Coordinates of C-alpha atoms and ligand atoms in Angstrom, one line a residue:
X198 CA -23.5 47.7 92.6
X199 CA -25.9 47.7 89.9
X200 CA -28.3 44.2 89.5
X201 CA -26.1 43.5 86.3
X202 CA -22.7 43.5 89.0
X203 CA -24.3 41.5 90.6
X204 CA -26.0 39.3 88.8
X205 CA -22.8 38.3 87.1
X206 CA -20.1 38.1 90.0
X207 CA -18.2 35.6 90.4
X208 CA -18.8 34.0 93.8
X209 CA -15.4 32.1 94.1
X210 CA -16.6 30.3 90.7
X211 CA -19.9 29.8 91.5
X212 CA -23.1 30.7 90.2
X213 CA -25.9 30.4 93.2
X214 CA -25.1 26.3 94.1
X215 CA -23.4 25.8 90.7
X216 CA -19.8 25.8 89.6
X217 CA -16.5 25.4 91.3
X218 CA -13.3 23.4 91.1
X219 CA -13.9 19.7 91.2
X220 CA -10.3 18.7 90.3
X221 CA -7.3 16.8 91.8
X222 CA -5.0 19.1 93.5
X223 CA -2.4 19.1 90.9
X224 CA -4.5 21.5 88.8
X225 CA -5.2 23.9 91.7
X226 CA -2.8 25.8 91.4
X227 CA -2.5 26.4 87.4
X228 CA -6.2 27.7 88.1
X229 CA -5.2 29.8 90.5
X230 CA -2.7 31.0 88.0
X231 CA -5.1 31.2 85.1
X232 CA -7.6 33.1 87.4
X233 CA -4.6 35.7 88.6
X234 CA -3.9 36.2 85.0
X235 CA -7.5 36.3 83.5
X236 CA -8.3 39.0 85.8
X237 CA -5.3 41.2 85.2
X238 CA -5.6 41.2 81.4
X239 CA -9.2 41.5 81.6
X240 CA -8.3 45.2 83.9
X241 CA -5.1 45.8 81.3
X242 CA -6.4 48.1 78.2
X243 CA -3.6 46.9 76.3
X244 CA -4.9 43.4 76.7
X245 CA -8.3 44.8 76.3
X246 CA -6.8 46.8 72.8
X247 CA -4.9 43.6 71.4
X248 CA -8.3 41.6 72.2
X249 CA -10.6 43.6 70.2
X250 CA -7.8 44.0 67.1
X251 CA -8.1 40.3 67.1
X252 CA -11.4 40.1 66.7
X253 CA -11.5 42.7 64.3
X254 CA -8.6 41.3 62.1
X255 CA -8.6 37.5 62.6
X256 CA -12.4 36.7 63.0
X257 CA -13.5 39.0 61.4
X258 CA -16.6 41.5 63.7
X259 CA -18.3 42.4 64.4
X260 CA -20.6 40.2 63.0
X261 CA -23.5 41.6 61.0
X262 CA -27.0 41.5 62.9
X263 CA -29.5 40.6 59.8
X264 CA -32.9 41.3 59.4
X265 CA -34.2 38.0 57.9
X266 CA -37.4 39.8 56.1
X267 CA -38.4 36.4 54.0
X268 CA -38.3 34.0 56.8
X269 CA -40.2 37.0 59.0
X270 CA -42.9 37.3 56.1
X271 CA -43.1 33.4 55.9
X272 CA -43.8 33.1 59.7
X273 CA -46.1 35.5 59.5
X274 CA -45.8 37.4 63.4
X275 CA -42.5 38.8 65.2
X276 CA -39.9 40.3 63.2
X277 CA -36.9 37.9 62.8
X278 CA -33.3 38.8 62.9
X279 CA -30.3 36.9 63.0
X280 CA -27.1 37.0 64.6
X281 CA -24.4 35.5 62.0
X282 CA -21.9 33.9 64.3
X283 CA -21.7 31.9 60.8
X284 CA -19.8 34.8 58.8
X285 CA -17.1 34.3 61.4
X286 CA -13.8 33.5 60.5
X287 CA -13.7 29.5 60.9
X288 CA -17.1 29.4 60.3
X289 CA -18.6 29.8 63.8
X290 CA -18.8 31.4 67.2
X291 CA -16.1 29.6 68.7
X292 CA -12.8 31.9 67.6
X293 CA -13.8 34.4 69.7
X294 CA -13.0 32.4 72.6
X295 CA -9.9 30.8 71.3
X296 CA -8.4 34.1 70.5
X297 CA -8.5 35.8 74.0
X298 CA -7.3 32.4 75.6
X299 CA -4.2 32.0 72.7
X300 CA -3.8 35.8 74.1
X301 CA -3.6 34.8 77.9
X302 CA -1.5 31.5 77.1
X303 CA 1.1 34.2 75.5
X304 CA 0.6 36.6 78.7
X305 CA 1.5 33.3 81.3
X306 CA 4.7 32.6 79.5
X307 CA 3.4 29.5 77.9
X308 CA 4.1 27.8 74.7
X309 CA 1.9 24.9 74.0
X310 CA -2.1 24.7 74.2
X311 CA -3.8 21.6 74.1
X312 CA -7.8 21.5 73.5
X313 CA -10.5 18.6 73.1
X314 CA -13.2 18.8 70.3
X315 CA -16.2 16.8 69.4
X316 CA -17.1 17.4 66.2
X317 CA -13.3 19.5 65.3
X318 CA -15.1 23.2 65.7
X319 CA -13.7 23.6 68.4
X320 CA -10.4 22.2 67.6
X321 CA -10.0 24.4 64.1
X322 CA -10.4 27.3 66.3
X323 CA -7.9 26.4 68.5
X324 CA -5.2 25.2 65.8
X325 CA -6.0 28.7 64.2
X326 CA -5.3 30.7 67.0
X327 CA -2.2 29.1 67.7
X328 CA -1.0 28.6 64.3
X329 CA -1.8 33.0 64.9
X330 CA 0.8 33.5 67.7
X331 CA 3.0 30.6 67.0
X332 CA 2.1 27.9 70.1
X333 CA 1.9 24.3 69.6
X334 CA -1.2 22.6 69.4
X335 CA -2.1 19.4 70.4
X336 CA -6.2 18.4 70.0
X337 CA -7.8 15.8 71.8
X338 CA -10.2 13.7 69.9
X339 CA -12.2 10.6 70.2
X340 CA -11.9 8.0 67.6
X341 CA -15.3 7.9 66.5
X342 CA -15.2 11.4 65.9
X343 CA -12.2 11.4 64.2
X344 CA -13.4 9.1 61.8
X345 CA -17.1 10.7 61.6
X346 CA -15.1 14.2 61.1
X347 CA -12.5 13.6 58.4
X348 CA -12.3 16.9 57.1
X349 CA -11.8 18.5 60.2
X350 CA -9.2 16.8 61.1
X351 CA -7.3 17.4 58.3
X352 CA -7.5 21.1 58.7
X353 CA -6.3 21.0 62.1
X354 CA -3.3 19.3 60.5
X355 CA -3.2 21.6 57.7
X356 CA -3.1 24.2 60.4
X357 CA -0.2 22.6 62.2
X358 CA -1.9 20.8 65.0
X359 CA -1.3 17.6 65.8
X360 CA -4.9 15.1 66.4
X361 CA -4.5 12.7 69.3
X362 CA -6.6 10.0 69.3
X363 CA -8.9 9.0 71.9
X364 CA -10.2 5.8 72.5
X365 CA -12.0 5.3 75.8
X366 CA -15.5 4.9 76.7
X367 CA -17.7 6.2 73.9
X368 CA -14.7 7.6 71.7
X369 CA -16.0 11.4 71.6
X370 CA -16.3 14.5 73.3
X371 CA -16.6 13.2 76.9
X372 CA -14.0 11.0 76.8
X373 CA -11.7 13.6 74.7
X374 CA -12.4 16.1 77.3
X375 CA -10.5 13.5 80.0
X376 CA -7.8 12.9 78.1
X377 CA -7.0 16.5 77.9
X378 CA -7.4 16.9 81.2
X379 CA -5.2 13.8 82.0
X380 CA -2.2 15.9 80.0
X381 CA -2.7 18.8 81.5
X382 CA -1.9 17.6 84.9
X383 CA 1.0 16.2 83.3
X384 CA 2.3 19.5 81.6
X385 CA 0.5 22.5 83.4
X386 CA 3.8 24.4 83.7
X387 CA 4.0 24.8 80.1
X388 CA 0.7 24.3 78.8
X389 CA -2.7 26.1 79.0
X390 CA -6.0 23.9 78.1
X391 CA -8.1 25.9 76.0
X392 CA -11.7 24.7 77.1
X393 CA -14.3 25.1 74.2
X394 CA -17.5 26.3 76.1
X395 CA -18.6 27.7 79.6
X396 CA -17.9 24.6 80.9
X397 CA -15.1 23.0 83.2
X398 CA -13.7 24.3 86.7
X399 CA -13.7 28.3 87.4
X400 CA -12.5 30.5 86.5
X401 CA -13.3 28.7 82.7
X402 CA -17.3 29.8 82.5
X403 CA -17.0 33.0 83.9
X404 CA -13.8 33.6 81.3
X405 CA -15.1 31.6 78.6
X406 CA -18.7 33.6 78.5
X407 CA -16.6 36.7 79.0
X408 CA -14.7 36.4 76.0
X409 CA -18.2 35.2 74.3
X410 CA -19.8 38.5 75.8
X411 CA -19.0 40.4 72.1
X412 CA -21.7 38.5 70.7
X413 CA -24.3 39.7 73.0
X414 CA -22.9 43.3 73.5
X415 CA -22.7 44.2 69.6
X416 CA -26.0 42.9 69.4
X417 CA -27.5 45.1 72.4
X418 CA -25.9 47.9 70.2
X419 CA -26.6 46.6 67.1
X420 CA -30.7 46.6 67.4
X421 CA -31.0 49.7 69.3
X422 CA -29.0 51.4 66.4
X423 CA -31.7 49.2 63.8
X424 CA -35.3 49.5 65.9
X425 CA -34.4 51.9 68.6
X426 CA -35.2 49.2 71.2
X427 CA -34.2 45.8 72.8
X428 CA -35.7 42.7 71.1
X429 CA -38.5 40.5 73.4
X430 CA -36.9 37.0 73.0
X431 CA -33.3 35.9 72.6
X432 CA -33.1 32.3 71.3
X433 CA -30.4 30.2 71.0
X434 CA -28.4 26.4 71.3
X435 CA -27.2 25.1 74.3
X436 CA -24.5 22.2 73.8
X437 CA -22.2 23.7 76.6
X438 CA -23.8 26.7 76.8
X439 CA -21.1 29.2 75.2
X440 CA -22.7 31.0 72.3
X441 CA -25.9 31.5 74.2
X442 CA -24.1 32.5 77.4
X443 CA -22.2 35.5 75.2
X444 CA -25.5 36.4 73.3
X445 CA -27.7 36.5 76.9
X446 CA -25.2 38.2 79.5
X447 CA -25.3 41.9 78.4
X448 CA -28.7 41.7 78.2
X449 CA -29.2 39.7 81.8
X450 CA -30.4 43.0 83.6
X451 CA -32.7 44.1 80.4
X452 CA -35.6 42.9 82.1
X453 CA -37.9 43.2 79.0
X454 CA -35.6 40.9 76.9
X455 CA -37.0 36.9 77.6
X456 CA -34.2 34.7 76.8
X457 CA -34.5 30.6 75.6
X458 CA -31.8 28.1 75.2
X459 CA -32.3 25.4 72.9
X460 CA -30.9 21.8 73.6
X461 CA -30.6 18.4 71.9
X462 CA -33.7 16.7 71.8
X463 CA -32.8 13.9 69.7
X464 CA -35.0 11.4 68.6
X465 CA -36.9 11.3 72.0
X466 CA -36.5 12.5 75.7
X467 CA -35.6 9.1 76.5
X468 CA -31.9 9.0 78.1
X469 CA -29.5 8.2 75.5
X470 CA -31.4 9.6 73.2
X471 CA -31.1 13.0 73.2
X472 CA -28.4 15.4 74.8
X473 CA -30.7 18.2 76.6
X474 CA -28.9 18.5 80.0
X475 CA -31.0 21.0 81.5
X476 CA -34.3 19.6 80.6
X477 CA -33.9 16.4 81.1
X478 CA -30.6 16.0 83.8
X479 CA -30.4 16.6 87.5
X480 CA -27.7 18.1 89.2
X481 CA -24.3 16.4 89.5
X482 CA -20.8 17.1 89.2
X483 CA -18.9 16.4 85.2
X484 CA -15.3 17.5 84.0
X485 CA -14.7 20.0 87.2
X486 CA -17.8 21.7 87.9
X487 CA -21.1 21.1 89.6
X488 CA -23.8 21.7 87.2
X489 CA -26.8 19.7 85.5
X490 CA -25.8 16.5 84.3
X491 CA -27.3 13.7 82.2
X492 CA -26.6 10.0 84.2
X493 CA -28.3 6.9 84.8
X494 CA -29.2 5.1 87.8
X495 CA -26.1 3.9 89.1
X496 CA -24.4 7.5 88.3
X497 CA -22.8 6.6 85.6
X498 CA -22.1 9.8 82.8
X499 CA -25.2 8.5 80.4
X500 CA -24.7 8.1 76.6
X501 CA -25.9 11.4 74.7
X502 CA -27.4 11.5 71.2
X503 CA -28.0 14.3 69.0
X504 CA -28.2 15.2 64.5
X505 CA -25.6 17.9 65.9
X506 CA -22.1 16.8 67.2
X507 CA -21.5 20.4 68.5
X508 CA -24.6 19.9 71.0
X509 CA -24.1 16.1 71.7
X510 CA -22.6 16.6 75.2
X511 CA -24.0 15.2 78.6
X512 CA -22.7 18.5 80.9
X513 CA -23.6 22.0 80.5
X514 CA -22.0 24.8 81.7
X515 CA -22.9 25.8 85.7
X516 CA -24.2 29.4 84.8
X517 CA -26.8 28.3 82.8
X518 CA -28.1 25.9 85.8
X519 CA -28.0 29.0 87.8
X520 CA -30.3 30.7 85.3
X521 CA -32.4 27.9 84.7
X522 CA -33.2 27.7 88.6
X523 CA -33.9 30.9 89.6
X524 CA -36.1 31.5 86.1
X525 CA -34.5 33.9 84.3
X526 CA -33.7 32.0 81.2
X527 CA -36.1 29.0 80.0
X528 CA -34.3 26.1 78.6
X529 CA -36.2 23.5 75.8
X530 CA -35.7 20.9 73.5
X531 CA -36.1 20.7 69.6
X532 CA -36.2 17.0 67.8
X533 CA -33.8 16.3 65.5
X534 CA -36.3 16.6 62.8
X535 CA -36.8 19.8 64.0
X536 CA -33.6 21.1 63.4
X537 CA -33.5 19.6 59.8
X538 CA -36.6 21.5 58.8
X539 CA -35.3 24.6 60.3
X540 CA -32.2 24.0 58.3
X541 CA -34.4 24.0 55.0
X542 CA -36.3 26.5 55.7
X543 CA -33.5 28.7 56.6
X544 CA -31.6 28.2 53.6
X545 CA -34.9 28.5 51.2
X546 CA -35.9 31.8 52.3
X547 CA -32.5 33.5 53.2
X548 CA -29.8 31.7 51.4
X549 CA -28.1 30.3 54.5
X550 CA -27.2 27.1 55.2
X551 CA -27.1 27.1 59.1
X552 CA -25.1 24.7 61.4
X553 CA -27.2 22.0 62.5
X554 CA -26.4 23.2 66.2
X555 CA -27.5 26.8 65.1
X556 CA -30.5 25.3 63.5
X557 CA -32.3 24.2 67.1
X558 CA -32.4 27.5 68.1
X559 CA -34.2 28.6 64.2
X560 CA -36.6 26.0 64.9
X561 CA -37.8 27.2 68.0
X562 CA -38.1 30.5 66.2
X563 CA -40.5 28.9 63.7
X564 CA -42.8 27.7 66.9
X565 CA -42.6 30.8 68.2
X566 CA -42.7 33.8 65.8
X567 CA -46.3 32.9 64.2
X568 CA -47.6 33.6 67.8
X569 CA -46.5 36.2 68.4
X570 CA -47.4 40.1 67.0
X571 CA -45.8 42.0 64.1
X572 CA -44.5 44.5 66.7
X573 CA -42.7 42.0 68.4
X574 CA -38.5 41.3 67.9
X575 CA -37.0 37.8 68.2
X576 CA -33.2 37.4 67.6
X577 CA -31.9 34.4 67.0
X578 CA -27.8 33.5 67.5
X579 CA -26.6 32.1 64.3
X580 CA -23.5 30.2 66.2
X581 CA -22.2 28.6 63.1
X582 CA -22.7 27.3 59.2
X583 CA -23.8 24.2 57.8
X584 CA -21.0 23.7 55.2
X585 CA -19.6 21.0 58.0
X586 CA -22.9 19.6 57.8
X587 CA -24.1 19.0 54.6
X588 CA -22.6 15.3 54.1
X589 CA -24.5 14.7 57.7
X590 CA -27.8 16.6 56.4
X591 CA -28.1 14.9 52.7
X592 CA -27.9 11.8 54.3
X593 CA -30.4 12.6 56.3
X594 CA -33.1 14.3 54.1
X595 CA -32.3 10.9 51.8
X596 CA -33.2 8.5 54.8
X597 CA -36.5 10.2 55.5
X598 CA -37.7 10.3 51.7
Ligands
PLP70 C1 -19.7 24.1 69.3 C2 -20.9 24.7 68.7 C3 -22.1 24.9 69.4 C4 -22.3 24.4 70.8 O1 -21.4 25.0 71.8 P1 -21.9 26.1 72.8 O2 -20.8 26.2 73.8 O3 -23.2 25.6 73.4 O4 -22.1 27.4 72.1 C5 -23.1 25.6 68.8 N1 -23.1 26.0 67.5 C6 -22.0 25.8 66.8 C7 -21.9 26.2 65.3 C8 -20.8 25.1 67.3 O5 -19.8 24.9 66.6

């Protein structure tokens, strides 16, 4: 067994002390199912075949890797290159792992998927894929977020979903993610829940990073093919964990590649004001899985905050608390104002507008890079664009003038 084998096996769905199945018994068994059938397809070429033509034809890869050369010469030390997640189909990272679970749904017999989404990334992936293979689509989504996300909604509709409002507790992604949960014990013979990140009980965050895994293995190939070598430092977000958990496992056994996830820092690393898990949390046990998690005193799941709906979440997912004890990955937080610098400097020197999510992990690029020598690579995961975003960041460049 090679350290990679290892490093990555699934031990019964955990990941060192992390992980699991913390779920009523109802669900047991549709994981069981789930986890039968993920590992079959996953051993099936034809499965294997049909996956790849999908993300080929639908999303759109492989995604370019992109040397940026003006935000490099700007910076002034370690070459710069970007990932762009953004050029994706749907606009972000996220279809790659909606495809290959729309595949599996179609694989257990099933003919409805249900899904929860904060800021309706998620959810528009989702109501794509099944609007691809003809499944209906129900999205949970909290009330606050429906009304901050307007557009997004209406393209899930347009896609032939229907949005079911959610409106306990805070009214977003939390409380979405319950209510999905809640009808899936309800309808588990029928229905598969297509969970957004590497969060949520096993098998979802070994699948979920599995299916995010072409992200990280195109760009392994990608920069050897550009600079004959690995790059030094991987950077990217960390809302569940997904994006950064398909750029960072093929290169997990590089030893030479460091690797940083980037969380929420909000407006302070005071709780409720910021959303970095891993940084900030302790461990605990949210939606299914043991894993860092952000609470107060008394227990309680605390309130998150965060410029970046797609990183506002109080959980991450368990693998990443498995890297974050035993060292190999190094976890941080950027501010919010941060991440709107990086966005403006992103967009002035290489004419992209990045997700705000996206733009944590450019931020911490612009610490690092001028510190670092000319010979050295950074790459940075581009896990979405900022089109959903610009209402969000106008207002806030106008606030701070
Ligand atoms: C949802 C989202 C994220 C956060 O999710 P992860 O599972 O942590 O990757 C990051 N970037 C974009 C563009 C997103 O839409």
């Amino acid at each position: 067994m090679t350290a990679k084998d290892y490093a990555l096996m699934p031990r019964n769905g955990y990941f060192g002390p992390y992980g699991g199945r913390f779920v009523p018994e109802t669900l047991i068994s549709a994981l069981d199912q789930l986890e039968r059938e993920y590992r079959r397809a996953m051993a099936d070429p034809i499965f294997i075949d049909e996956f790849d033509r999908c993300l080929r034809q639908i999303a759109g890869r492989p995604s370019e890797l992109y040397f940026a050369s003006r935000l490099t010469q700007k910076l002034g030390g370690a070459k710069i290159y970007l990932k762009r997640e953004d050029m994706n189909h749907t606009g972000a990272h996220k279809i790659n792992n909606t495809l290959g679970q729309a595949l599996l749904t179609l694989r257990m017999g099933k003919k409805r998927v249900i899904a929860e989404t904060g800021a309706g990334q998620h959810g528009v992936a989702t109501a794509t894929a099944a609007a691809v293979f003809g499944l209906e689509c129900e999205v949970y989504m909290g009330t606050e977020d429906i009304r901050r996300q307007a557009l997004n909604v209406f393209r899930m509709q347009l896609l032939g979903a229907r949005v079911a409002p959610v409106s306990s507790g805070q009214c977003t992604l939390k409380d979405a993610l319950n209510e999905a949960m809640r009808d899936w014990m309800g309808s588990v013979s029928g229905t598969h829940y297509i969970i957004g990140s590497v969060a949520g009980p096993a098998p979802f965050p070994e699948m979920v990073r599995e299916f995010q895994s072409c992200i990280g293995r195109e760009a392994r190939r990608q920069m050897l093919s550009a600079e004959g070598r690995l790059p030094d430092l991987l950077i990217a977000c960390v809302g569940g964990g997904s994006n950064a958990a398909g750029l960072f496992a093929p290169m997990i056994e590089d030893e030479s590649v460091r690797m940083v996830g980037v969380e929420a820092g909000g407006r302070s690393l005071k709780l409720g004001d910021h959303a970095a898990t891993l940084s900030a949390g302790a461990p605990g046990v949210l939606h299914g899985a043991k894993s860092y998690v952000l609470q107060d005193a008394d227990g309680n799941t605390a309130p998150v905050h965060s410029i970046s709906a797609g990183l506002d979440y109080p959980g991450v997912g368990p693998e990443h608390a498995y890297w974050k004890d035993t060292g190999r990955v190094e976890y941080l937080p950027c501010s919010d104002e941060q991440a709107l610098d990086a966005v403006v400097t992103l967009a002035h020197t290489e004419g992209i507008i990045p997700a705000l999510e996206s733009a944590h992990a450019v931020a911490e690029a612009v610490v690092r890079a001028p510190k670092m020598g000319k010979d050295r690579i950074i790459l940075i995961c581009l896990s979405g664009r900022g089109d959903k975003d610009c209402n969000e960041i106008a207002m806030l460049l106008e606030k701070r003038k």
